[in-house]
XYZ file of C-alpha atoms in Angstrom:
338
model
C 153.201 282.895 63.274
C 151.245 280.666 65.655
C 152.949 282.408 68.569
C 151.904 285.858 67.292
C 148.343 284.649 66.771
C 148.207 283.196 70.284
C 149.709 286.355 71.753
C 147.142 288.461 69.888
C 144.276 286.373 71.274
C 145.756 286.612 74.776
C 146.062 290.393 74.473
C 142.506 290.668 73.145
C 140.836 288.291 75.599
C 142.820 288.508 78.828
C 144.523 291.933 78.824
C 141.977 294.149 77.088
C 138.859 291.987 77.368
C 139.747 290.839 80.918
C 137.989 287.494 80.553
C 139.684 286.431 83.793
C 137.705 289.175 85.545
C 134.487 287.952 83.924
C 135.201 284.436 85.222
C 135.894 285.654 88.760
C 132.720 287.716 88.917
C 130.673 284.869 87.468
C 132.070 282.465 90.072
C 131.248 284.886 92.912
C 127.677 285.409 91.700
C 127.130 281.664 91.332
C 128.519 281.147 94.843
C 125.857 283.594 96.031
C 123.170 281.433 94.428
C 122.602 283.472 91.244
C 122.422 281.735 87.878
C 124.266 283.563 85.121
C 121.702 282.490 82.526
C 118.886 284.148 84.496
C 117.812 287.743 83.835
C 118.955 288.990 87.246
C 122.211 287.025 87.327
C 123.110 287.912 83.742
C 122.341 291.596 84.270
C 124.403 291.787 87.463
C 127.301 289.960 85.838
C 127.289 292.331 82.857
C 127.001 295.443 85.054
C 129.742 294.525 87.540
C 132.159 293.128 84.963
C 131.832 295.968 82.429
C 131.974 298.674 85.098
C 135.166 297.352 86.681
C 136.776 296.654 83.301
C 136.067 300.139 81.953
C 137.326 301.867 85.098
C 140.561 299.845 85.109
C 141.299 300.565 81.456
C 140.181 304.184 81.794
C 142.399 304.836 84.806
C 145.522 303.453 83.125
C 144.811 305.309 79.898
C 143.943 308.707 81.364
C 146.966 308.705 83.658
C 149.303 307.828 80.789
C 147.742 310.288 78.342
C 147.723 313.099 80.912
C 151.374 312.467 81.766
C 152.160 312.810 78.052
C 150.033 315.961 77.822
C 152.091 317.629 80.547
C 154.827 318.057 77.929
C 152.442 320.065 75.727
C 150.877 322.971 77.616
C 148.337 325.093 75.654
C 150.883 327.759 74.712
C 153.285 325.244 73.194
C 150.441 323.429 71.444
C 149.261 326.644 69.804
C 152.766 327.335 68.506
C 153.122 323.792 67.176
C 149.817 323.972 65.306
C 150.758 327.403 63.996
C 153.706 325.875 62.120
C 151.423 323.807 59.876
C 149.390 325.052 56.947
C 146.580 323.720 54.798
C 145.702 320.035 55.084
C 148.708 319.417 57.324
C 147.339 321.835 59.910
C 143.940 320.108 59.914
C 145.597 316.715 60.257
C 147.796 317.909 63.126
C 144.760 319.362 64.931
C 142.768 316.159 64.435
C 145.648 314.077 65.767
C 145.909 316.412 68.747
C 142.269 315.659 69.484
C 143.056 311.967 69.834
C 145.237 312.577 72.895
C 142.734 314.787 74.700
C 140.385 312.671 76.855
C 137.563 315.205 76.775
C 133.849 315.007 76.110
C 132.401 317.424 73.547
C 131.496 320.052 76.162
C 135.007 320.017 77.638
C 136.583 320.403 74.192
C 134.730 323.617 73.341
C 136.710 325.931 75.708
C 139.945 324.619 74.157
C 138.474 325.243 70.698
C 137.668 328.812 71.782
C 141.216 329.305 73.056
C 142.741 328.067 69.803
C 140.397 330.311 67.786
C 141.161 333.396 69.861
C 144.879 332.637 69.406
C 144.414 333.202 65.688
C 144.397 329.620 64.410
C 142.213 329.146 61.285
C 138.654 328.089 62.008
C 139.043 324.947 59.916
C 141.987 323.828 62.045
C 140.161 324.454 65.305
C 137.081 322.599 64.076
C 139.190 319.589 63.071
C 140.271 319.477 66.703
C 136.709 319.996 67.942
C 135.420 317.083 65.855
C 138.160 314.583 66.653
C 138.554 315.311 70.375
C 135.266 313.751 71.559
C 134.854 311.368 68.615
C 138.166 309.497 68.731
C 140.880 309.270 71.340
C 143.389 306.742 72.593
C 140.937 305.657 75.283
C 138.261 304.811 72.737
C 140.850 302.912 70.672
C 141.754 300.623 73.576
C 138.174 300.165 74.804
C 136.923 299.413 71.310
C 139.719 296.873 70.920
C 138.609 295.198 74.147
C 135.105 294.660 72.745
C 135.146 294.712 68.936
C 138.745 293.770 68.197
C 141.713 295.600 66.720
C 140.373 295.877 63.165
C 137.216 297.712 64.177
C 139.028 299.944 66.660
C 141.798 301.036 64.294
C 139.486 301.666 61.325
C 137.013 303.522 63.582
C 139.762 305.892 64.740
C 141.160 306.348 61.215
C 137.732 307.148 59.764
C 136.998 309.482 62.677
C 140.206 311.358 61.872
C 139.213 311.499 58.197
C 135.836 313.022 59.141
C 137.612 315.568 61.360
C 140.162 316.553 58.697
C 137.619 316.768 55.860
C 135.089 318.560 58.069
C 137.565 321.214 59.162
C 138.888 321.620 55.612
C 135.382 322.124 54.195
C 134.552 324.737 56.818
C 137.790 326.529 55.933
C 137.087 326.421 52.185
C 133.556 327.738 52.751
C 134.975 330.798 54.477
C 133.197 330.107 57.732
C 135.713 332.036 59.850
C 133.550 335.148 59.484
C 130.773 333.407 61.406
C 132.757 333.091 64.627
C 131.471 335.491 67.279
C 133.563 338.661 67.640
C 134.201 338.206 71.356
C 135.987 334.929 70.555
C 138.151 336.364 67.775
C 139.026 339.475 69.791
C 139.749 337.743 73.088
C 143.177 338.609 74.542
C 145.770 335.922 73.969
C 148.165 335.575 76.884
C 151.203 333.473 76.034
C 152.896 332.372 79.224
C 155.651 329.801 79.427
C 155.047 327.056 81.940
C 157.934 326.359 84.265
C 159.868 323.156 83.701
C 158.076 320.276 85.415
C 159.782 317.445 87.240
C 158.684 313.825 86.883
C 156.920 314.154 90.237
C 155.094 317.275 89.012
C 153.988 315.465 85.870
C 152.770 312.474 87.876
C 150.836 314.816 90.181
C 149.298 316.530 87.157
C 148.354 313.167 85.620
C 146.779 312.058 88.906
C 144.790 315.290 89.123
C 143.554 314.870 85.541
C 142.657 311.245 86.217
C 140.585 312.071 89.296
C 138.894 314.984 87.528
C 138.026 312.844 84.505
C 136.767 309.974 86.659
C 134.457 312.357 88.535
C 133.071 313.688 85.251
C 132.524 310.405 83.443
C 131.416 308.118 86.302
C 127.683 308.932 86.014
C 127.728 308.332 82.266
C 129.644 305.077 82.570
C 127.227 303.743 85.201
C 124.199 304.814 83.156
C 125.702 303.388 79.976
C 126.553 300.045 81.589
C 123.092 299.858 83.172
C 121.446 300.460 79.791
C 123.763 297.896 78.254
C 122.790 295.347 80.910
C 119.094 295.923 80.201
C 119.601 295.552 76.440
C 121.846 292.519 76.911
C 119.485 290.559 79.146
C 115.955 291.980 78.825
C 115.365 293.354 75.309
C 114.289 290.672 72.788
C 116.833 290.166 70.037
C 114.175 290.384 67.328
C 113.346 293.951 68.371
C 116.922 295.094 67.964
C 117.383 293.218 64.679
C 114.217 294.761 63.249
C 115.099 298.347 64.177
C 118.887 298.339 63.833
C 119.733 295.221 61.854
C 120.938 294.882 58.284
C 117.404 294.514 56.921
C 116.593 298.124 57.798
C 118.396 300.329 55.227
C 117.620 303.454 57.249
C 119.078 302.059 60.491
C 122.275 304.148 60.279
C 120.327 307.373 59.769
C 117.931 306.460 62.581
C 120.773 305.676 65.003
C 122.561 308.937 64.147
C 119.445 311.063 64.675
C 118.621 309.280 67.934
C 122.162 309.806 69.218
C 122.327 313.573 68.659
C 120.063 314.713 71.551
C 121.865 312.498 74.047
C 124.863 313.467 76.145
C 127.585 311.020 77.083
C 131.196 310.341 76.300
C 132.796 307.447 74.470
C 133.257 305.499 77.705
C 129.560 305.582 78.530
C 128.393 304.558 75.053
C 130.690 301.562 74.546
C 128.776 299.173 76.873
C 125.542 300.110 75.080
C 127.231 299.419 71.747
C 128.502 296.066 73.009
C 124.998 294.970 73.977
C 123.434 296.171 70.728
C 125.969 294.205 68.676
C 125.294 291.088 70.762
C 121.573 291.492 70.071
C 121.999 291.686 66.308
C 122.385 295.390 65.486
C 124.639 296.126 62.521
C 128.175 297.236 63.329
C 128.048 300.474 61.333
C 124.703 301.411 62.860
C 126.158 301.023 66.348
C 129.281 303.039 65.568
C 127.204 305.824 63.985
C 125.187 306.012 67.189
C 128.392 306.264 69.231
C 129.822 309.004 67.025
C 126.600 311.022 67.105
C 126.284 310.827 70.889
C 129.876 311.890 71.528
C 130.285 314.506 68.772
C 126.874 316.145 68.349
C 125.346 316.012 71.816
C 122.654 318.638 72.405
C 124.362 320.249 75.445
C 127.595 320.749 73.506
C 125.712 322.322 70.594
C 124.026 324.738 72.991
C 127.425 325.782 74.357
C 128.909 326.044 70.863
C 126.024 328.286 69.770
C 127.359 330.982 72.094
C 130.698 331.002 70.263
C 129.618 330.764 66.616
C 126.823 332.169 64.492
C 123.901 330.005 63.282
C 125.263 329.485 59.766
C 128.550 328.065 61.032
C 126.768 325.929 63.616
C 124.447 324.524 60.928
C 127.387 323.793 58.620
C 129.240 322.024 61.451
C 126.206 319.873 62.286
C 125.545 319.059 58.632
C 129.119 318.066 57.825
C 129.485 315.939 60.973
C 126.125 314.230 60.440
C 126.927 313.397 56.812
C 130.361 312.072 57.794
C 128.966 309.930 60.603
C 126.301 308.420 58.337
C 128.874 307.603 55.644
C 131.117 305.929 58.231
C 128.147 303.878 59.422
C 127.289 302.634 55.949
C 130.966 301.846 55.312
C 131.126 299.577 58.355
C 127.794 297.953 57.507
C 128.926 297.235 53.956
C 132.188 295.643 55.128
C 130.856 294.124 58.355
C 131.703 290.598 57.202
C 135.368 291.655 57.135
C 135.404 293.282 60.566
C 133.284 290.874 62.619
C 134.700 287.381 62.654
């Protein structure tokens, strides 16, 4: 038992958290004459360490996930989802979203393709909700910062929101509010030739480089904001606005997050700094979910594919789910944060 506990701490601190990297960077900065407890030294340490850590974890994850995805081209995925019905179909679509390392804007074309292929709108929306909100990358990165409990429960609750959200949209008969050009789009079902291991590795490399190019600006911006919060924003400010004493903090964080545009990798360093400064766990996670799932640019793109009533229902269901998740984590924060 002691061995498992020690191994868990090693995995958390040294493999995922990369504390060895933090020590190396701190030693280099101190050798250059910078004090880590100063504003400049602390900010540089946070920025360099978090940036390198995120890119290392992201590169390993995206390559592995993309290699796995090469076994499931869009045509095969559509057929697999078509075999499920009812709640099982929504669950399968939500789980599919966890292995797609896409931001909300990148997920919408896939949602359109699934819809035009004849999949029920509730199923396609379960995918659309889960794809940017939860994925294997977010699971590992959240584990590196908040621990395994928070990461696993975050992903599970995100999947629950996706399944319930898609199911509600299906029950409300929202399929009639999808634009006609989406429903009537031609569906070309082509078999992809059998790929070799080298082909799959090349595909994974291509996906990795493409994803890195897309997310780099958001990671750098997110880490920079995190460094400012971590070393320059007074803790009392954060505690007052986003701490447990403000009962509306979850709602505030959700509404603030909606107009922004980033992916899960760019918001995690901000979340890390907010937690360090005294923000409540659920408030932080609600902010992350809102930014990644309901970003304004993605809603603008989605508006071209669905009619206003369906768009409003999607926003309302997601917002309500995100707020409930936030209050859940705040209520049980003592259990998650040790």
